[in-house]
Amino acid sequence: MTHKLVLMENPMSPVEMARDILPRGFDMVVARPGTPAFTEAMREAEFLVGFASAGFDAAFYAGAPRLRLLQLLSAGYDRCDIEAARGAGVPISTNGGANGNAVAEHALMLMLAVGKRLIWQHRTVTAGGWRGQSKEQPGLIELRGRTLGIVGLGNIGKKVARLARAFGMHVIYFDQARLTEEAEDALEVRFRLLPEILARSDIVSLHVPLTAASRHMIGAPELAAMKPSAILVNTSRGPVVDEVALHDALAANRIAGAGLDVFDQEPPAPGNPLFTLDNVVLTPHLAGPTADNVLARFRNAFDNCQRVARGQKPFWVIPELAE
């Protein structure tokens, strides 16, 4: 029996790599969502693999009556219509942590880049300047001995904690799913309530999914609770932070800096006020995709499709749809 699989066309999903490891018994069609070819392919598709799309509503599922799994190549699923998937009885699975190392490394990179004022240093050198020639004091910091507060201690948050401990940081965390004391000991972290995280941390790193509860969970009151010397890092989803409030706090030096891989609007508008600030480091939502984890994302996706094809339950189903 041949199973029909549709791979969403995307520049971050190299088709030849996918074809190289496509398991036997699967017939793969590559099509871009919103095109007639995609609509036609979904009529027979049992498996859909790719990145989350806002267009997968009830009408979409009605046009895909044989669909058994929506398998994402990303960790984020906030663009998915969860109620439509629930109504159709189709599970949605994430990428199984395939990009976890990349995001964790990116978070540490942003901490270092902001703390060491990397952009300022680069511009100083390229402008012909050198240390001691500028009236501006660089104010560089070390990570060692500082307190990192992790908000969201899932797969990525745990990897960030391990990297931070290797840098000699003290790690505290907040998560609704609190670890046991034994697990905290093994990871060398300690649970604190969110107000404690904000008040005590030198760096706050966000690793939560975007939900109704987490939208703007870091707003003006939370930023005001942070140390004036603190740094905020966000590699999760842009709307977790109130971007207007963050700009105001950075512009007024109420916090020392921020490293952002995500934004309220993506791509951000050319006139985004954050672009005018010297105490931010910005990257274009590239924390997850790397040349090293593309294969791992496909491997996890196809393995999950095989599980469902065998009649087993899929791995990594999003919490809202987990049984």
GROMACS .gro file of C-alpha atoms in nm:
model
  323
    1MET     CA    1   0.000   0.000   0.000
    2THR     CA    2   0.128   0.346  -0.092
    3HIS     CA    3   0.059   0.637   0.141
    4LYS     CA    4   0.009   0.985  -0.002
    5LEU     CA    5   0.224   1.256   0.155
    6VAL     CA    6   0.227   1.627   0.067
    7LEU     CA    7   0.535   1.837   0.144
    8MET     CA    8   0.465   2.209   0.158
    9GLU     CA    9   0.699   2.391  -0.079
   10ASN     CA   10   0.928   2.622   0.116
   11PRO     CA   11   1.284   2.750   0.063
   12MET     CA   12   1.377   2.606   0.406
   13SER     CA   13   1.262   2.258   0.299
   14PRO     CA   14   1.508   2.129   0.037
   15VAL     CA   15   1.311   1.882  -0.171
   16GLU     CA   16   1.602   1.662  -0.280
   17MET     CA   17   1.705   1.606   0.081
   18ALA     CA   18   1.350   1.503   0.163
   19ARG     CA   19   1.336   1.265  -0.132
   20ASP     CA   20   1.665   1.104  -0.030
   21ILE     CA   21   1.524   0.981   0.302
   22LEU     CA   22   1.156   0.939   0.210
   23PRO     CA   23   1.059   0.594   0.345
   24ARG     CA   24   0.936   0.320   0.119
   25GLY     CA   25   0.563   0.307   0.076
   26PHE     CA   26   0.520   0.684   0.060
   27ASP     CA   27   0.440   0.885  -0.252
   28MET     CA   28   0.541   1.251  -0.198
   29VAL     CA   29   0.395   1.549  -0.380
   30VAL     CA   30   0.555   1.892  -0.335
   31ALA     CA   31   0.316   2.186  -0.359
   32ARG     CA   32   0.283   2.537  -0.225
   33PRO     CA   33  -0.023   2.606  -0.003
   34GLY     CA   34  -0.283   2.820  -0.176
   35THR     CA   35  -0.212   2.686  -0.524
   36PRO     CA   36  -0.446   2.466  -0.732
   37ALA     CA   37  -0.183   2.190  -0.725
   38PHE     CA   38  -0.186   2.193  -0.345
   39THR     CA   39  -0.566   2.183  -0.327
   40GLU     CA   40  -0.573   1.892  -0.570
   41ALA     CA   41  -0.303   1.699  -0.384
   42MET     CA   42  -0.479   1.740  -0.049
   43ARG     CA   43  -0.785   1.553  -0.174
   44GLU     CA   44  -0.591   1.228  -0.147
   45ALA     CA   45  -0.326   1.322   0.109
   46GLU     CA   46  -0.291   1.121   0.429
   47PHE     CA   47   0.004   1.321   0.562
   48LEU     CA   48   0.092   1.689   0.534
   49VAL     CA   49   0.447   1.796   0.621
   50GLY     CA   50   0.577   2.152   0.644
   51PHE     CA   51   0.554   2.477   0.836
   52ALA     CA   52   0.240   2.608   1.004
   53SER     CA   53   0.001   2.806   0.788
   54ALA     CA   54  -0.287   3.030   0.890
   55GLY     CA   55  -0.498   2.903   0.598
   56PHE     CA   56  -0.563   2.558   0.742
   57ASP     CA   57  -0.917   2.623   0.858
   58ALA     CA   58  -1.232   2.409   0.861
   59ALA     CA   59  -1.272   2.447   0.485
   60PHE     CA   60  -0.917   2.323   0.433
   61TYR     CA   61  -0.979   2.009   0.638
   62ALA     CA   62  -1.306   1.951   0.455
   63GLY     CA   63  -1.101   1.944   0.134
   64ALA     CA   64  -0.857   1.691   0.285
   65PRO     CA   65  -1.089   1.410   0.397
   66ARG     CA   66  -0.814   1.144   0.417
   67LEU     CA   67  -0.566   1.353   0.620
   68ARG     CA   68  -0.433   1.162   0.922
   69LEU     CA   69  -0.154   1.390   1.048
   70LEU     CA   70  -0.035   1.750   1.011
   71GLN     CA   71   0.337   1.713   1.077
   72LEU     CA   72   0.521   2.039   1.133
   73LEU     CA   73   0.888   2.098   1.061
   74SER     CA   74   0.893   2.369   1.328
   75ALA     CA   75   0.848   2.383   1.704
   76GLY     CA   76   0.599   2.670   1.681
   77TYR     CA   77   0.235   2.605   1.598
   78ASP     CA   78   0.066   2.935   1.682
   79ARG     CA   79  -0.047   2.986   1.320
   80CYS     CA   80  -0.241   2.660   1.322
   81ASP     CA   81  -0.619   2.662   1.356
   82ILE     CA   82  -0.637   2.422   1.648
   83GLU     CA   83  -1.016   2.413   1.669
   84ALA     CA   84  -1.042   2.329   1.300
   85ALA     CA   85  -0.793   2.045   1.344
   86ARG     CA   86  -0.982   1.920   1.649
   87GLY     CA   87  -1.308   1.928   1.459
   88ALA     CA   88  -1.152   1.726   1.177
   89GLY     CA   89  -0.991   1.482   1.418
   90VAL     CA   90  -0.643   1.550   1.275
   91PRO     CA   91  -0.349   1.561   1.521
   92ILE     CA   92  -0.081   1.828   1.482
   93SER     CA   93   0.275   1.731   1.574
   94THR     CA   94   0.580   1.953   1.617
   95ASN     CA   95   0.930   1.871   1.494
   96GLY     CA   96   1.033   1.665   1.795
   97GLY     CA   97   1.293   1.911   1.914
   98ALA     CA   98   1.501   1.887   1.598
   99ASN     CA   99   1.590   2.257   1.618
  100GLY     CA  100   1.637   2.266   1.995
  101ASN     CA  101   2.016   2.287   1.992
  102ALA     CA  102   2.011   2.562   1.732
  103VAL     CA  103   1.765   2.779   1.925
  104ALA     CA  104   1.951   2.727   2.252
  105GLU     CA  105   2.281   2.828   2.092
  106HIS     CA  106   2.113   3.129   1.932
  107ALA     CA  107   1.978   3.241   2.270
  108LEU     CA  108   2.328   3.225   2.419
  109MET     CA  109   2.463   3.409   2.116
  110LEU     CA  110   2.217   3.692   2.174
  111MET     CA  111   2.309   3.708   2.543
  112LEU     CA  112   2.676   3.739   2.450
  113ALA     CA  113   2.615   3.980   2.163
  114VAL     CA  114   2.413   4.217   2.381
  115GLY     CA  115   2.632   4.178   2.689
  116LYS     CA  116   2.953   4.230   2.492
  117ARG     CA  117   2.793   4.501   2.273
  118LEU     CA  118   2.906   4.318   1.962
  119ILE     CA  119   2.734   4.548   1.712
  120TRP     CA  120   2.886   4.858   1.873
  121GLN     CA  121   3.230   4.699   1.874
  122HIS     CA  122   3.202   4.603   1.507
  123ARG     CA  123   3.088   4.950   1.404
  124THR     CA  124   3.367   5.109   1.608
  125VAL     CA  125   3.633   4.909   1.425
  126THR     CA  126   3.485   4.957   1.077
  127ALA     CA  127   3.459   5.333   1.143
  128GLY     CA  128   3.831   5.350   1.217
  129GLY     CA  129   3.791   5.372   1.591
  130TRP     CA  130   3.963   5.177   1.865
  131ARG     CA  131   3.928   5.121   2.235
  132GLY     CA  132   4.000   5.428   2.444
  133GLN     CA  133   3.930   5.663   2.151
  134SER     CA  134   3.559   5.695   2.220
  135LYS     CA  135   3.394   5.897   2.494
  136GLU     CA  136   3.127   5.627   2.511
  137GLN     CA  137   3.193   5.366   2.777
  138PRO     CA  138   3.127   5.020   2.636
  139GLY     CA  139   3.003   4.867   2.963
  140LEU     CA  140   3.084   4.510   2.862
  141ILE     CA  141   2.976   4.228   3.094
  142GLU     CA  142   3.063   3.864   3.156
  143LEU     CA  143   2.806   3.584   3.181
  144ARG     CA  144   2.995   3.398   3.451
  145GLY     CA  145   2.843   3.447   3.795
  146ARG     CA  146   2.530   3.616   3.663
  147THR     CA  147   2.175   3.488   3.710
  148LEU     CA  148   1.980   3.364   3.410
  149GLY     CA  149   1.603   3.344   3.443
  150ILE     CA  150   1.445   3.103   3.194
  151VAL     CA  151   1.074   3.141   3.131
  152GLY     CA  152   0.956   2.811   2.985
  153LEU     CA  153   1.168   2.509   3.072
  154GLY     CA  154   1.072   2.276   2.789
  155ASN     CA  155   1.311   2.102   2.553
  156ILE     CA  156   1.479   2.425   2.442
  157GLY     CA  157   1.474   2.585   2.785
  158LYS     CA  158   1.656   2.286   2.931
  159LYS     CA  159   1.924   2.306   2.661
  160VAL     CA  160   1.970   2.677   2.735
  161ALA     CA  161   2.008   2.593   3.104
  162ARG     CA  162   2.285   2.341   3.030
  163LEU     CA  163   2.473   2.587   2.810
  164ALA     CA  164   2.434   2.862   3.068
  165ARG     CA  165   2.571   2.638   3.343
  166ALA     CA  166   2.874   2.570   3.122
  167PHE     CA  167   2.930   2.947   3.119
  168GLY     CA  168   2.918   2.951   3.499
  169MET     CA  169   2.577   3.116   3.530
  170HIS     CA  170   2.325   3.060   3.807
  171VAL     CA  171   1.998   2.940   3.652
  172ILE     CA  172   1.647   2.988   3.784
  173TYR     CA  173   1.330   2.909   3.590
  174PHE     CA  174   0.955   2.949   3.577
  175ASP     CA  175   0.728   2.696   3.408
  176GLN     CA  176   0.377   2.571   3.473
  177ALA     CA  177   0.519   2.216   3.458
  178ARG     CA  178   0.754   2.234   3.754
  179LEU     CA  179   1.041   1.984   3.775
  180THR     CA  180   1.088   1.748   4.067
  181GLU     CA  181   1.362   1.839   4.311
  182GLU     CA  182   1.573   1.551   4.176
  183ALA     CA  183   1.535   1.679   3.818
  184GLU     CA  184   1.624   2.031   3.932
  185ASP     CA  185   1.936   1.896   4.101
  186ALA     CA  186   2.040   1.709   3.787
  187LEU     CA  187   1.995   2.018   3.569
  188GLU     CA  188   2.131   2.254   3.838
  189VAL     CA  189   1.833   2.489   3.822
  190ARG     CA  190   1.584   2.617   4.076
  191PHE     CA  191   1.216   2.706   4.039
  192ARG     CA  192   1.103   3.061   4.107
  193LEU     CA  193   0.774   3.241   4.048
  194LEU     CA  194   0.764   3.479   3.752
  195PRO     CA  195   0.787   3.797   3.965
  196GLU     CA  196   1.101   3.650   4.127
  197ILE     CA  197   1.249   3.567   3.787
  198LEU     CA  198   1.200   3.924   3.671
  199ALA     CA  199   1.335   4.085   3.988
  200ARG     CA  200   1.640   3.863   4.037
  201SER     CA  201   1.766   3.781   3.687
  202ASP     CA  202   2.049   3.957   3.509
  203ILE     CA  203   1.923   3.801   3.186
  204VAL     CA  204   1.569   3.679   3.117
  205SER     CA  205   1.533   3.431   2.829
  206LEU     CA  206   1.188   3.343   2.693
  207HIS     CA  207   1.107   2.991   2.569
  208VAL     CA  208   0.729   2.960   2.576
  209PRO     CA  209   0.480   2.882   2.298
  210LEU     CA  210   0.247   3.159   2.188
  211THR     CA  211  -0.095   3.101   2.340
  212ALA     CA  212  -0.374   3.325   2.466
  213ALA     CA  213  -0.215   3.305   2.810
  214SER     CA  214   0.138   3.391   2.695
  215ARG     CA  215   0.050   3.678   2.458
  216HIS     CA  216   0.213   3.995   2.600
  217MET     CA  217   0.308   3.808   2.916
  218ILE     CA  218   0.606   4.046   2.924
  219GLY     CA  219   0.455   4.393   2.919
  220ALA     CA  220   0.521   4.728   3.081
  221PRO     CA  221   0.469   4.606   3.442
  222GLU     CA  222   0.699   4.308   3.391
  223LEU     CA  223   0.969   4.516   3.226
  224ALA     CA  224   0.946   4.767   3.510
  225ALA     CA  225   1.007   4.482   3.755
  226MET     CA  226   1.338   4.389   3.591
  227LYS     CA  227   1.676   4.524   3.698
  228PRO     CA  228   1.794   4.838   3.513
  229SER     CA  229   2.102   4.634   3.421
  230ALA     CA  230   1.902   4.337   3.291
  231ILE     CA  231   1.888   4.197   2.939
  232LEU     CA  232   1.580   4.040   2.777
  233VAL     CA  233   1.624   3.765   2.516
  234ASN     CA  234   1.334   3.634   2.306
  235THR     CA  235   1.375   3.341   2.068
  236SER     CA  236   1.019   3.211   2.116
  237ARG     CA  237   0.746   3.419   1.950
  238GLY     CA  238   0.727   3.796   1.908
  239PRO     CA  239   0.384   3.859   2.061
  240VAL     CA  240   0.496   3.703   2.390
  241VAL     CA  241   0.646   4.049   2.448
  242ASP     CA  242   0.459   4.380   2.424
  243GLU     CA  243   0.688   4.533   2.162
  244VAL     CA  244   0.577   4.891   2.224
  245ALA     CA  245   0.644   4.857   2.596
  246LEU     CA  246   0.980   4.696   2.525
  247HIS     CA  247   1.084   4.981   2.297
  248ASP     CA  248   0.987   5.235   2.562
  249ALA     CA  249   1.183   5.049   2.831
  250LEU     CA  250   1.493   5.021   2.611
  251ALA     CA  251   1.476   5.380   2.490
  252ALA     CA  252   1.452   5.506   2.848
  253ASN     CA  253   1.727   5.267   2.965
  254ARG     CA  254   1.491   5.109   3.215
  255ILE     CA  255   1.651   4.782   3.110
  256ALA     CA  256   1.999   4.756   2.965
  257GLY     CA  257   1.933   4.572   2.642
  258ALA     CA  258   1.751   4.306   2.444
  259GLY     CA  259   1.829   4.033   2.193
  260LEU     CA  260   1.535   3.947   1.968
  261ASP     CA  261   1.493   3.683   1.700
  262VAL     CA  262   1.115   3.734   1.676
  263PHE     CA  263   0.879   4.029   1.634
  264ASP     CA  264   0.513   4.122   1.664
  265GLN     CA  265   0.496   4.157   1.286
  266GLU     CA  266   0.718   3.938   1.068
  267PRO     CA  267   0.898   4.060   0.878
  268PRO     CA  268   0.899   4.382   1.084
  269ALA     CA  269   0.800   4.702   0.908
  270PRO     CA  270   1.093   4.914   0.779
  271GLY     CA  271   1.012   5.188   1.029
  272ASN     CA  272   1.006   4.963   1.336
  273PRO     CA  273   1.121   5.185   1.627
  274LEU     CA  274   1.345   4.908   1.759
  275PHE     CA  275   1.571   4.967   1.457
  276THR     CA  276   1.675   5.306   1.597
  277LEU     CA  277   1.812   5.170   1.926
  278ASP     CA  278   2.174   5.090   2.003
  279ASN     CA  279   2.101   4.854   2.291
  280VAL     CA  280   1.932   4.579   2.089
  281VAL     CA  281   2.060   4.297   1.870
  282LEU     CA  282   1.807   4.177   1.613
  283THR     CA  283   1.803   3.861   1.399
  284PRO     CA  284   1.543   3.755   1.135
  285HIS     CA  285   1.369   3.459   1.306
  286LEU     CA  286   1.658   3.232   1.213
  287ALA     CA  287   1.732   3.075   1.551
  288GLY     CA  288   1.585   2.739   1.451
  289PRO     CA  289   1.674   2.659   1.089
  290THR     CA  290   2.034   2.552   1.033
  291ALA     CA  291   2.214   2.343   0.776
  292ASP     CA  292   2.272   2.089   1.053
  293ASN     CA  293   1.911   2.027   1.154
  294VAL     CA  294   1.726   2.022   0.820
  295LEU     CA  295   1.785   1.649   0.791
  296ALA     CA  296   1.680   1.591   1.152
  297ARG     CA  297   1.353   1.776   1.092
  298PHE     CA  298   1.272   1.559   0.789
  299ARG     CA  299   1.379   1.245   0.975
  300ASN     CA  300   1.150   1.317   1.269
  301ALA     CA  301   0.863   1.410   1.037
  302PHE     CA  302   0.883   1.099   0.822
  303ASP     CA  303   0.930   0.872   1.124
  304ASN     CA  304   0.612   1.014   1.275
  305CYS     CA  305   0.424   0.963   0.949
  306GLN     CA  306   0.539   0.601   0.947
  307ARG     CA  307   0.411   0.556   1.302
  308VAL     CA  308   0.065   0.675   1.206
  309ALA     CA  309   0.069   0.466   0.888
  310ARG     CA  310   0.136   0.160   1.108
  311GLY     CA  311  -0.162   0.246   1.325
  312GLN     CA  312   0.041   0.386   1.615
  313LYS     CA  313  -0.012   0.717   1.790
  314PRO     CA  314   0.210   1.003   1.669
  315PHE     CA  315   0.480   1.157   1.882
  316TRP     CA  316   0.502   1.528   1.973
  317VAL     CA  317   0.131   1.611   1.941
  318ILE     CA  318   0.070   1.968   2.056
  319PRO     CA  319  -0.070   1.988   2.412
  320GLU     CA  320  -0.407   2.126   2.300
  321LEU     CA  321  -0.474   1.811   2.096
  322ALA     CA  322  -0.297   1.552   2.309
  323GLU     CA  323  -0.520   1.277   2.443
   0.00000   0.00000   0.00000
